[in-house]
Amino acid sequence: MRLTADAFEKLHHVSTASLTSELLKLGFRNTFMKGVHPLKKGKSLVGYAFTLRYIPAREDLDLEVDYDNLTNPQRIAVEKVEQDEVLVIDARGEVSAASLGHILCTRLMCRGAAGVVTDGALRDYPSIQELDFATYAAGAHGTTSSVLHHPVDFQVPIGCGGVMVQPGDVIVGDDEGVVVIPSQVAEEVAHKCYDRDRLESWIQQKIATGVSIINVYPPNEETKAEYRKWLAEQGEKTC
Amino acid sequence: MRLTADAFEKLHHVSTASLTSELLKLGFRNTFMKGVHPLKKGKSLVGYAFTLRYIPAREDLDLEVDYDNLTNPQRIAVEKVEQDEVLVIDARGEVSAASLGHILCTRLMCRGAAGVVTDGALRDYPSIQELDFATYAAGAHGTTSSVLHHPVDFQVPIGCGGVMVQPGDVIVGDDEGVVVIPSQVAEEVAHKCYDRDRLESWIQQKIATGVSIINVYPPNEETKAEYRKWLAEQGEKTC
Amino acid sequence: MRLTADAFEKLHHVSTASLTSELLKLGFRNTFMKGVHPLKKGKSLVGYAFTLRYIPAREDLDLEVDYDNLTNPQRIAVEKVEQDEVLVIDARGEVSAASLGHILCTRLMCRGAAGVVTDGALRDYPSIQELDFATYAAGAHGTTSSVLHHPVDFQVPIGCGGVMVQPGDVIVGDDEGVVVIPSQVAEEVAHKCYDRDRLESWIQQKIATGVSIINVYPPNEETKAEYRKWLAEQGEKTC
Amino acid sequence: MRLTADAFEKLHHVSTASLTSELLKLGFRNTFMKGVHPLKKGKSLVGYAFTLRYIPAREDLDLEVDYDNLTNPQRIAVEKVEQDEVLVIDARGEVSAASLGHILCTRLMCRGAAGVVTDGALRDYPSIQELDFATYAAGAHGTTSSVLHHPVDFQVPIGCGGVMVQPGDVIVGDDEGVVVIPSQVAEEVAHKCYDRDRLESWIQQKIATGVSIINVYPPNEETKAEYRKWLAEQGEKTC
Amino acid sequence: MRLTADAFEKLHHVSTASLTSELLKLGFRNTFMKGVHPLKKGKSLVGYAFTLRYIPAREDLDLEVDYDNLTNPQRIAVEKVEQDEVLVIDARGEVSAASLGHILCTRLMCRGAAGVVTDGALRDYPSIQELDFATYAAGAHGTTSSVLHHPVDFQVPIGCGGVMVQPGDVIVGDDEGVVVIPSQVAEEVAHKCYDRDRLESWIQQKIATGVSIINVYPPNEETKAEYRKWLAEQGEKTC
Amino acid sequence: MRLTADAFEKLHHVSTASLTSELLKLGFRNTFMKGVHPLKKGKSLVGYAFTLRYIPAREDLDLEVDYDNLTNPQRIAVEKVEQDEVLVIDARGEVSAASLGHILCTRLMCRGAAGVVTDGALRDYPSIQELDFATYAAGAHGTTSSVLHHPVDFQVPIGCGGVMVQPGDVIVGDDEGVVVIPSQVAEEVAHKCYDRDRLESWIQQKIATGVSIINVYPPNEETKAEYRKWLAEQGEKTC
């Protein structure tokens, strides 16, 4: 299930904080990944989850320094991620070795991927920061993934940062972190959240002039009317 | 791959500590589950892993109190576990809700399962302790699993207690905890470990008489000869 | 708000696990304290919360070995707890010093208190275990509370083990742990849970005979009818 | 108890590290909040604590997206904070949901508050960083506070970052973190610390010329005399 | 520095909780090890610290299954511990591999050691529990120490369970845990604590009769007089 | 054992990530410190370990604000560190007080030290960042070290960030973190890693042009030949 171009574009202009509120209204309480931060401030992320699952490594199967691109699920996955997809890695929150590095991030960027999200660590973190590519991780660690991680399969449902991620779920990231939008509600949430963010931005500017939050945040009917009037003056649709 | 009856029986008479040493000799450093303890002291466990994987719950898919036996992978798995198998649950180490309870443990016991191992919590812990059934967990929590866990698939490779578990791996538990033996080395390890444990038991009794560890632990050639002589006197094969 | 004698009695015969399920049906997901365990196995707890709040200690206010019974809120609280009340201490999960000891537990027992619950540690743990008194804690620590804790007030809403506790909430503990029942639903929950536990116990015994969970757990209409028939035979009211 | 204008001003020119040393000399060992960091580097904080206390949320009382300004203690508190006060939130160190967001920070800034300190998370972290306002938190999380936090009362003694905070205590923050000065010693500490910082700055510059720490750090009588001479040359009072 | 026989004997009859209070009166706040528990309930420990220090293992120096008794500091230490000494191991709180096992515990017991204390794990935990020997640890783990630990030296000052331990410090353990008494105050503390424990035991029995804590705990002059009278009747020295 | 000037220089141009891979090829899996980050981005570190060991503080030995340069091992160590050495502090991962501050860092810089690494916290963190000096720590904390740390000895083997550090080991740091190279393999690793990094950099640039990782990362014979040709064109030695 893909978003309309309008919804996809709007998600680039909303905050992850605001998205959690719209999702909470639909009953989803746990949508913001815990402990997952952007490597590159100011680079927003919108895309569809392509999932990759790691389990603990075992010496007979892992520990290599050079990986086999034809059999290793991590490598196969990297060459399968498509335009606008986000590689989301379930690294069990384990940050004592990396889950991906600079060259594979470069490859994903060149494939048109929207970004990378892991609840483990990334390595070559300083070099990755220099790419024009949205990357989010729980830490940085120099050690290659095979010391602790065994990539086992991809495009299965996973957990990442304590949140369920289904293949195809919509992933949005900003400087605050990463939110997972279940695919079946993503179109609706994108539109509602865009409207919410416009309203909240207007409220914030009003509060910045020195008025009290009472009647304004949340807005009462009078404030809502004032907002609708302002919106109309901007030649925009009402909330 | 199943063990010979002799090897299967021997694994009931070795310690998990001793197994980790034999596995270390084969290069496996990480075979003992972290933080997973027996609910019932004195009840040993030997069986083949039947794996079950949980990911974080989501409100539209989980939160039920009564589960559907025909669609819920946890329930389907329980009715698929066979004689001598151990249900091993990847609960991501999450102990803030249960991963299984009393009635399902009872059902598994009746199906002939060897036991249950989870790196999450069990609920109805006091009642489960009364069953004549080997159960190992990282904690106890009254809350039903659907609040935090979504059972997603079974008989796939998982992590449990920080150790890789492949379906069919040999799981051994004692009062110290749980060790995972990769299936391809389990037969060999069972025999070697039985011999190691007999030797170490003999050494311990010798040390208990007051001799120094020097030349005895580890045994030098003279001590080994003495052990072999003792073994022969017992009418047993040498190590 | 106090329970009827019937409800109060029933709560002595239900499990905390079962209570979390009834509370979940009412929308309460977070009712079981995390990391709080019984000191004395087999001693159940039912009572009304009397709350006590600790904050971090400061050298000018705390660090005493002998406390002043007239000014110290911990001491004042101990002499205010009434029959059937449970002293519930918010110790911020801090277990690096005690939050209460043997003599105060003895005093509370003599006052008719139902028990003590803390998400901190108790000291004199071995002696407290010998009292015929329900005590639950997150740990044991020899050091007196004043090194880390400043008792600041009582009978205010607190958190304990990650769960909200309002004065007067109903506290139930068994060997699995402690559940908090909001006072306004406690009467209803007590009755429903007693019925649930009877049904689940009957189901467990049925499963123990070797039948499948399908149609039985959860029970379909046929199984429910069979249960009602059995209940009627016992001369009891139906669920 | 308010500081003199001179002391208040001096606190803007001392480091939190230096303050902990002066407080240690008075016997206070635990005055620096653990895990609480500035959102905006280079923005120092001096003010009087206005405390706000959160406990775990419960579904019947919380979970709203829009808060009621007339009954919600968080909202009431925000409209009560006065000039030069710091809103200090006891969020139990819980960073899995926010404890405050952009609009309320804006309102506090407009009310003349000195800043916000929480041992929980803030949301809209990127937007808050753009305000000219001192904010300190233990993390960032997109999710609104009502999912995990119930604001229960304000202007009561609390813990924040593992340190006791009484209403009116003096809060000082710099890029290293936040220190709490008990109100009764704040005037004295402000003056002493200012002198200490001047001395330490002079010592550091001396060490930077390549001399040994011996006799200089800590200063012996000769070095102290040299410092006093330097101070006198600057036309300043001696330490 | 060794204790008098009287003091040594008295330490077998006091609680670790009580010892922390006497040490707190002397200014020592941090004397009780964190997270270190007895393997064998009811077996008290009194002895002089013989310290052993571990650091993280490295593959070229460790990873053996059979240790060399002539060069390995762990093994050398075991054969140097004398009568009434306690082997105290600084394992950095690392419980993901063992720090000692059954055979070495047996050897230490035979050498007359008072016990073993580690802030790491022990292996062969079920067998160690069967020894008539006081052992305290932070966990149990099957894996041999060489996977994570490198024994580096002994009889140097260490930390264990977050407490400084100097060689020769007096170590006391009971079911609650382990306290470290600096050697220079151990004689004094032993006597004072014995008197404290007798008084507190008398107070507890008095409270158990139903009297209030007021005037009794802590005791006012009247209560102290009553205690002294009771003591005199027992034919004992006063406190 | 000191490196050749060539090897020492090369280590300034390799990444810590790459070093872990060369060390892994030699069998060393655990060489990258956990949780230790640079205070000053972009300042690389190469030097020989000068170790300093801390244990938990005790009130009779520590708690001073002014340290004695003639007896305190921390102070003695600072005046012993030589040109190109790195002061590496074992602070047990304890970040609730500092392990070093601004003035001592200044002194070390003036002595020609290559840098400071601690798995504890630094204080005066904002001022230290302004020095042209490589510093790495696990956190920042205003409180002086004597509240929690007792410096006990130096130039002994220690653990730091979970990695063994022997005096003289080669310490390399970049923005990702810190790696420890055992001294006996440092010369070999420096050369190999420099070659690896050149190759990987060339591969990354190739991938950045849009080619697949297949046959390129890891390189097959054809790609290796292409790289050697390129290298030869640069007038450099082959890998």
Short mmCIF file of N, CA, C and O in Angstrom, two decimals, chain E residues 7 12 15-16 19 53 67 129 132 149 156 183 195-196 208 216 226:
data_model
loop_
_atom_site.label_atom_id
_atom_site.label_comp_id
_atom_site.label_asym_id
_atom_site.label_seq_id
_atom_site.Cartn_x
_atom_site.Cartn_y
_atom_site.Cartn_z
N ALA E 7 35.85 -10.29 69.74
CA ALA E 7 35.24 -9.50 68.66
C ALA E 7 34.89 -10.39 67.47
O ALA E 7 33.82 -10.26 66.87
N HIS E 12 29.93 -12.98 64.47
CA HIS E 12 29.06 -14.07 64.01
C HIS E 12 27.63 -13.91 64.52
O HIS E 12 26.74 -14.63 64.07
N SER E 15 23.98 -8.62 62.78
CA SER E 15 23.48 -8.59 61.39
C SER E 15 24.28 -7.59 60.57
O SER E 15 24.82 -6.61 61.10
N THR E 16 24.32 -7.83 59.28
CA THR E 16 24.99 -6.86 58.41
C THR E 16 24.25 -5.53 58.44
O THR E 16 24.87 -4.46 58.33
N LEU E 19 25.52 -3.63 61.33
CA LEU E 19 26.89 -3.16 61.10
C LEU E 19 26.91 -1.88 60.26
O LEU E 19 27.69 -0.97 60.53
N ARG E 53 41.91 -9.64 41.71
CA ARG E 53 41.40 -8.66 40.75
C ARG E 53 41.33 -9.24 39.34
O ARG E 53 42.30 -9.83 38.87
N TYR E 67 43.43 -24.28 33.21
CA TYR E 67 44.26 -23.17 33.66
C TYR E 67 45.61 -23.70 34.16
O TYR E 67 45.72 -24.82 34.64
N GLN E 129 26.34 -24.84 46.34
CA GLN E 129 25.35 -24.71 47.42
C GLN E 129 25.40 -25.89 48.38
O GLN E 129 24.98 -25.79 49.53
N ASP E 132 29.51 -27.01 52.67
CA ASP E 132 29.30 -26.31 53.93
C ASP E 132 30.27 -25.13 53.97
O ASP E 132 31.26 -25.11 54.71
N HIS E 149 37.05 -12.93 31.73
CA HIS E 149 37.86 -12.39 32.82
C HIS E 149 39.33 -12.78 32.67
O HIS E 149 39.66 -13.93 32.37
N VAL E 156 45.74 -6.62 46.34
CA VAL E 156 45.76 -5.17 46.10
C VAL E 156 44.38 -4.64 46.46
O VAL E 156 43.42 -5.40 46.50
N SER E 183 39.63 -2.20 58.37
CA SER E 183 40.31 -2.96 59.42
C SER E 183 40.55 -2.14 60.68
O SER E 183 40.44 -2.66 61.79
N ASP E 195 26.36 -4.93 70.99
CA ASP E 195 25.48 -4.28 71.97
C ASP E 195 24.24 -3.70 71.28
O ASP E 195 23.13 -3.82 71.78
N ARG E 196 24.46 -3.07 70.12
CA ARG E 196 23.31 -2.52 69.37
C ARG E 196 22.31 -3.62 69.03
O ARG E 196 21.10 -3.45 69.21
N ALA E 208 6.75 -6.07 69.52
CA ALA E 208 5.91 -7.21 69.14
C ALA E 208 4.80 -7.45 70.15
O ALA E 208 3.83 -8.15 69.86
N VAL E 216 10.17 4.34 72.37
CA VAL E 216 10.77 3.01 72.43
C VAL E 216 11.80 2.81 71.30
O VAL E 216 12.86 2.22 71.52
N GLU E 226 14.97 0.80 81.39
CA GLU E 226 14.28 -0.49 81.45
C GLU E 226 15.14 -1.59 80.82
O GLU E 226 15.24 -2.71 81.34
#
